[in-house]
Amino acid sequence: MKTITVCVNRRLSGRASCAARGSETLAQALENIALSQPNLRIMRLPCMGACEEGPNIKVVGGDFYHGVTLAVLPMILQEVGDG
Ligand code: FES
């Protein structure tokens, strides 16, 4: 089982947050892919501590991706062997 974590923290204060930069769309896209990948789990997490670099996605036991866009998701999926 591979796990990809996605920060979906949203701040209403105006401070940077991953959700404000589109991470919920990224999480939803990964969750849709995971529906057909039984060995892939997507976890939505609160702040990962790198807010200014978001959206942030971390492969558990693997790389930490910053400034993620939909175009980057295939590379992340390739890392976990489901791309
Ligand atoms: S809000 Fe995503 S890392 Fe802090």
Tab-separated table of C-alpha atoms and ligand atoms in Angstrom:
chain	number	residue	atom	x	y	z
A	1	MET	CA	0.000	0.000	0.000
A	2	LYS	CA	1.384	3.374	-1.033
A	3	THR	CA	0.111	6.550	0.574
A	4	ILE	CA	0.101	10.062	-0.811
A	5	THR	CA	-0.731	12.849	1.613
A	6	VAL	CA	-2.190	16.132	0.448
A	7	CYS	CA	-2.346	19.253	2.594
A	8	VAL	CA	-5.845	20.678	2.394
A	9	ASN	CA	-5.443	23.253	5.116
A	10	ARG	CA	-7.336	26.478	4.470
A	11	ARG	CA	-6.762	29.658	6.389
A	12	LEU	CA	-9.330	32.386	6.443
A	13	SER	CA	-6.860	34.871	7.884
A	14	GLY	CA	-5.282	35.644	4.547
A	15	ARG	CA	-2.081	33.773	5.375
A	16	ALA	CA	-0.869	31.336	2.759
A	17	SER	CA	-2.512	27.934	2.740
A	18	CYS	CA	-2.524	24.995	0.386
A	19	ALA	CA	-6.302	24.919	-0.065
A	20	ALA	CA	-6.296	28.549	-1.109
A	21	ARG	CA	-3.823	27.536	-3.801
A	22	GLY	CA	-5.933	24.695	-5.168
A	23	SER	CA	-4.914	21.649	-3.161
A	24	GLU	CA	-8.487	20.388	-2.784
A	25	THR	CA	-8.684	20.004	-6.562
A	26	LEU	CA	-5.426	18.053	-6.472
A	27	ALA	CA	-6.714	15.831	-3.664
A	28	GLN	CA	-9.926	15.136	-5.548
A	29	ALA	CA	-8.021	14.237	-8.715
A	30	LEU	CA	-5.795	11.823	-6.794
A	31	GLU	CA	-8.785	10.308	-4.995
A	32	ASN	CA	-10.479	9.692	-8.330
A	33	ILE	CA	-7.379	7.889	-9.599
A	34	ALA	CA	-7.106	5.891	-6.370
A	35	LEU	CA	-10.595	4.501	-6.928
A	36	SER	CA	-9.093	2.234	-9.580
A	37	GLN	CA	-5.765	1.668	-7.774
A	38	PRO	CA	-6.377	-0.635	-4.797
A	39	ASN	CA	-2.804	-0.252	-3.544
A	40	LEU	CA	-2.968	3.533	-3.463
A	41	ARG	CA	-4.341	5.531	-0.555
A	42	ILE	CA	-4.836	9.293	-0.542
A	43	MET	CA	-4.930	11.089	2.779
A	44	ARG	CA	-6.002	14.698	3.249
A	45	LEU	CA	-3.973	16.297	6.003
A	46	PRO	CA	-3.869	19.624	7.779
A	47	CYS	CA	-0.830	21.860	7.568
A	48	MET	CA	2.483	20.212	6.710
A	49	GLY	CA	4.523	23.222	7.776
A	50	ALA	CA	5.551	24.468	4.344
A	51	CYS	CA	2.637	26.820	3.709
A	52	GLU	CA	4.535	29.368	1.641
A	53	GLU	CA	5.525	26.628	-0.818
A	54	GLY	CA	2.102	25.055	-1.325
A	55	PRO	CA	0.214	23.275	-2.570
A	56	ASN	CA	2.176	20.558	-0.815
A	57	ILE	CA	1.983	16.818	-1.403
A	58	LYS	CA	4.097	14.187	0.343
A	59	VAL	CA	4.568	10.579	-0.643
A	60	VAL	CA	4.825	8.632	2.612
A	61	GLY	CA	8.373	7.295	2.699
A	62	GLY	CA	9.216	9.336	-0.382
A	63	ASP	CA	9.481	12.799	-1.816
A	64	PHE	CA	7.889	16.034	-0.616
A	65	TYR	CA	6.492	18.057	-3.516
A	66	HIS	CA	5.898	21.797	-3.370
A	67	GLY	CA	3.977	24.100	-5.668
A	68	VAL	CA	2.112	21.123	-7.081
A	69	THR	CA	-0.151	21.536	-10.098
A	70	LEU	CA	-2.335	19.035	-11.917
A	71	ALA	CA	0.457	18.681	-14.464
A	72	VAL	CA	2.789	17.347	-11.755
A	73	LEU	CA	0.447	14.591	-10.560
A	74	PRO	CA	1.612	12.010	-13.160
A	75	MET	CA	5.175	12.377	-11.848
A	76	ILE	CA	3.995	11.830	-8.276
A	77	LEU	CA	1.949	8.806	-9.337
A	78	GLN	CA	4.956	7.448	-11.169
A	79	GLU	CA	6.927	7.608	-7.910
A	80	VAL	CA	4.398	5.349	-6.207
A	81	GLY	CA	4.220	3.043	-9.183
A	82	ASP	CA	0.679	3.834	-10.214
A	83	GLY	CA	1.371	6.332	-12.977
B	1	FES	S1	-1.202	25.097	4.673
B	1	FES	FE1	-0.342	23.448	3.526
B	1	FES	S2	1.610	23.225	4.439
B	1	FES	FE2	0.669	24.721	5.680
